[in-house]
Amino acid sequence: MKLRLLLCLVFLASLQSKAQEYFPKNDGVKNPQTNYTVFKNAKIHVSPQEIIENGSFVVKDGKITAIGKSVKEPTNSIVIDLEGNEVYPSFIDLYSSFGVKELKTAQRSNGQPQYQASREGYYWNDHIRPETKAVEVFSYDDKAATSLHKAGFGVVNTHVPDGIIRGTGMLVALNPAGSEGERILKDRSAQYLSFDKSKLSHQSYPTSTMGAMALIRQAYLDANWYEKGKSANKDLALEALNRNKNLTQIFATDNLLDALRAGKIGKEFNINYVILGDGKEYQRMQEIKETGSTFIVPLNFPNAYDVENPFLAEHLSLEEMKTWNQAPANLKMLAENDIPFTITTHDLNVEKDFRSNLLKAVKYGLNKEDALAALTTTPAKILGEENRLGTLKEGAWANFIITSGDYFDKETSIYENWTQGKRTVINKIKTNDITGNYQLKLEGKDYKLNITGKPEAPKASIKSNDTKLGAKLSFSNNWMNLLLSSPDTTKTAFTRLVAKIGENANEISGTAYLSDGSETRFTATKEVSTKTAETEEVEENDDEEAKEEELREIMPVSFPNKAYGFSEMPKEEIILFQNATVWTNEKEGIIENTDVLVKNGKISKIGQNLRAGNARVIDATGKHLTSGIIDEHSHIAASAINEAGHNSTAEVSMEDVVDPTDINIYRNLAGGVTTVQLLHGSANPIGGRSAILRLKWGENAEDLIFEDSPKFIKFALGENVKQSNWGSRSRFPQTRMGVEQVFTDYFTRAREYEEARNNDEDFRKDLEMETLVEILNSERFVSAHSYVQSEINMLMKVAENFDFRINTFTHILEGYKVADKMKAHGAGGSTFSDWWAYKYEVNDAIPYNAPIMHSQGIVTAINSDDAEMSRRLNQEAAKSVKYGGVSEEDAWKFVTLNPAKLLHIDDRVGSVKTGKDADLVLWSDNPLSIYAKAEKTLIQGKVFFDIEKDKELREEIQEQRSKIITQMLQAKNKGLETQPVTKKEEQHIHCNLLEEVH
């Protein structure tokens, strides 16, 4: 079968206008179809921009040979008169798995993680599978094709949805009568990618989105290097990756942030991905546009939530509510912003939801031309098939649908779907219309019969006096079959009415088959002008339908699009704080009755009686102004914390998984925090690269990253890295001794790598080794998760042996035991204020740790490692006054200037000094007091938190919730489908979190 497929493909690739048949026929004589088929008198949508009124076109051998206002009819043509009907190019779905069976998940052999690849002769990671070919597993699916035909589709671009680099898809015509060779338009139509691992392997790496991103980067680099012939072994995966690089590249994502991450990789490697989105692109239009990508957009609009129970409704977030409210307007917004897009049936019940949701998008403002282009010309152009698909012109495939009218009118019926000149009948074109109100006479009794709906799919209701009878109507090939229940509700009896309908449906007569087996005649006469109770009922129903079709008010998009999001982003201001108590963290110390002028994002002046003509003046009398709090160890604003697939993951970066929508950003701003170091977790001795973030709530992920920030990486020691509590026994290291050997081994290899790289310009670039070389050359700083003194000593010795220094020991709960050695080494300490005894290796922790390290001259900071604690780091700093007698000024530096020094950004933030960034907090009281509230939090001169604005936002949240709840209640009352409210528990995120953040 596969051999025959390949032969067919070769044949198709060489087709000319005069194609020759070369397959033998042994089941009869050859009788090729050579007739022309002429379609005339139709409204032809040649393309989204061109329409021919009352036009004609000619089809032969599956292609259009002529089209226009008037075309010559070849001799012996089959002529189809389409007067009153319309013709559209059939649709193209760029993202499909049509004809590809779902893969079964591979079985685990021993329950332990798998760290090595399971295949030989391929790439070192099983989830890179560019050699996969959809054509080798494809099997035409008649049932799925029927659903697609009914929606208007004629071509799908299908693939095997498995793995990170998934291999090639194929372009398939949904030709019901063709062979596989005829249907396959391209056997290598595109290469597909995703961030999801393959079901066919349990290889652990990657366990996170940042790991998947690093793996894709490394695979691209390796493919480029392999192409130069430098590899000592054959790699079929890299060979396939190089073969596929000139194909259309389609990247599947399942959320907005991942779509932007895919765009980021594309820019790095100069690849213009076509990105499968999630329908929420409207939330970040500017960033979506900046990717330069075409988006494949699903129409999976969510159902309204069932909010009748007010207690359950409280568990529904504003974000979920707004997604339901705004989703139908997504395509309109994409079009208005000139972002190219196509529409897919992915993740949708095609027959039930595709067309209704498409019409809903049109109702919410999507232009019909844009909708048609997204289904025809745009996908055709992406695939390089614009001359054969997506349009009706000479030489193109005869792929078209015939409709009763405007496809985007809900009353329009699709009659036929032609693919490669082969007809699929959806509904009969010549169907008599029997809808209306009738007087039915049966066995001497009169009944009121009302028939509604589309002509090809009518529905019936019937009454005997005021009693409504059960009625089920079927209508096909102009035969009516009507099943009636008995008016006597005590009996289970049915009467069947059967009639052939002529062109004049004003009078229907036929045979009635009674429940006792006898037969009789019936007649039904259409009422022309008399208004009956039934027609009034129909009008009532029509009114209800009209209400259903009313547009709901679309809530405005905020940044981020959830509770406390901004309708407009904060703008840089000139602000004058007057008469404040200023905690400078400089030699001036704490100075009272002082003015601070903020201008151009910087601290412009500090003094008394300052003036600035157009500045916004804030009376800070009785209040305290400080620099913003800096959290040296944080895990907020991240979509992933650990890449746990290897014992060293220096190639991954937390910058890749920044989540700017995390509500903890806003909560931290309310606690006076302006900067955090987003650290990798502690799943491995050598973790991932850090991200230093400014908490600019509402900005995108890239804009949160501290500009020109120093490079950092997370190391870890102790229980987590040797997997003491994880049940794994297959990964090295399993002991603290092994942890030391991991560091020694990797840095030895990094030195060897650097030497080899410097002597060979075509040397294989290894992202992991490149990072370790930066550490060796003191170009990247180390923050080390640490607890017990023995391991702290060990890591300092390893670093000294390789001639670099550990920048910061974080947690460092036994720092008080080795403070002298840390001082000699040059390391800083970032610790908890008073956490102890929460696991075995912290049994010796004491609340005097920070004061003792500080007393030894170590740059000491207090961190959170916790989204809740980071909101009150001002109080955590105050504990050092209680436990260690540290001065208030020095204690305040533990969460401001000292972490800035540890992060090497103290030249820009951490103190109130002229020329530094205006990252400031105005407090209602002494910032170390439990009564102090952050009233205003500024970052680079922009107010990102204001306690008065917060009150306004709370009122706005309640107003929007009330509006959307009303809309949802209306939707339920109209009989629309709803979904239940489910309570979502907030994840508690720490160093050892292995799953993705959700």
PDB file of N, CA and C in Angstrom, residues 303-309 312-313 316 968-969 972 978-981:
ATOM      1  N   ASN A 303     -18.675  28.198  26.518  1.00  0.00           N
ATOM      2  CA  ASN A 303     -20.066  28.400  26.923  1.00  0.00           C
ATOM      3  C   ASN A 303     -20.109  29.305  28.147  1.00  0.00           C
ATOM      4  N   ALA A 304     -21.251  29.926  28.334  1.00  0.00           N
ATOM      5  CA  ALA A 304     -21.456  30.715  29.542  1.00  0.00           C
ATOM      6  C   ALA A 304     -21.395  29.795  30.761  1.00  0.00           C
ATOM      7  N   TYR A 305     -21.038  30.366  31.892  1.00  0.00           N
ATOM      8  CA  TYR A 305     -21.023  29.603  33.136  1.00  0.00           C
ATOM      9  C   TYR A 305     -22.410  29.652  33.780  1.00  0.00           C
ATOM     10  N   ASP A 306     -22.726  28.584  34.481  1.00  0.00           N
ATOM     11  CA  ASP A 306     -23.980  28.539  35.230  1.00  0.00           C
ATOM     12  C   ASP A 306     -23.763  29.272  36.556  1.00  0.00           C
ATOM     13  N   VAL A 307     -24.269  30.496  36.618  1.00  0.00           N
ATOM     14  CA  VAL A 307     -24.013  31.348  37.786  1.00  0.00           C
ATOM     15  C   VAL A 307     -25.284  31.592  38.596  1.00  0.00           C
ATOM     16  N   GLU A 308     -26.263  30.691  38.476  1.00  0.00           N
ATOM     17  CA  GLU A 308     -27.496  30.864  39.254  1.00  0.00           C
ATOM     18  C   GLU A 308     -27.231  30.821  40.750  1.00  0.00           C
ATOM     19  N   ASN A 309     -26.296  29.958  41.162  1.00  0.00           N
ATOM     20  CA  ASN A 309     -25.953  29.867  42.576  1.00  0.00           C
ATOM     21  C   ASN A 309     -24.934  30.960  42.901  1.00  0.00           C
ATOM     22  N   LEU A 312     -21.521  29.767  44.366  1.00  0.00           N
ATOM     23  CA  LEU A 312     -20.601  29.197  43.382  1.00  0.00           C
ATOM     24  C   LEU A 312     -20.042  30.283  42.474  1.00  0.00           C
ATOM     25  N   ALA A 313     -20.858  31.238  42.123  1.00  0.00           N
ATOM     26  CA  ALA A 313     -20.418  32.307  41.224  1.00  0.00           C
ATOM     27  C   ALA A 313     -19.238  33.081  41.801  1.00  0.00           C
ATOM     28  N   LEU A 316     -15.883  32.097  40.501  1.00  0.00           N
ATOM     29  CA  LEU A 316     -15.590  32.348  39.091  1.00  0.00           C
ATOM     30  C   LEU A 316     -14.794  33.636  38.973  1.00  0.00           C
ATOM     31  N   MET A 968     -24.722  36.106  31.524  1.00  0.00           N
ATOM     32  CA  MET A 968     -24.701  34.651  31.609  1.00  0.00           C
ATOM     33  C   MET A 968     -26.055  34.096  32.051  1.00  0.00           C
ATOM     34  N   LEU A 969     -26.694  34.787  32.972  1.00  0.00           N
ATOM     35  CA  LEU A 969     -28.036  34.366  33.396  1.00  0.00           C
ATOM     36  C   LEU A 969     -29.016  34.467  32.231  1.00  0.00           C
ATOM     37  N   LYS A 972     -28.472  31.506  29.938  1.00  0.00           N
ATOM     38  CA  LYS A 972     -29.069  30.266  30.445  1.00  0.00           C
ATOM     39  C   LYS A 972     -30.587  30.298  30.303  1.00  0.00           C
ATOM     40  N   THR A 978     -24.581  25.848  29.068  1.00  0.00           N
ATOM     41  CA  THR A 978     -23.730  26.459  30.085  1.00  0.00           C
ATOM     42  C   THR A 978     -22.737  25.419  30.593  1.00  0.00           C
ATOM     43  N   GLN A 979     -21.732  25.900  31.289  1.00  0.00           N
ATOM     44  CA  GLN A 979     -20.760  25.012  31.915  1.00  0.00           C
ATOM     45  C   GLN A 979     -20.730  25.294  33.412  1.00  0.00           C
ATOM     46  N   PRO A 980     -20.418  24.284  34.217  1.00  0.00           N
ATOM     47  CA  PRO A 980     -20.432  24.501  35.669  1.00  0.00           C
ATOM     48  C   PRO A 980     -19.241  25.334  36.136  1.00  0.00           C
ATOM     49  N   VAL A 981     -19.432  26.029  37.226  1.00  0.00           N
ATOM     50  CA  VAL A 981     -18.336  26.760  37.873  1.00  0.00           C
ATOM     51  C   VAL A 981     -17.539  25.764  38.710  1.00  0.00           C
TER      52      VAL A 981
END
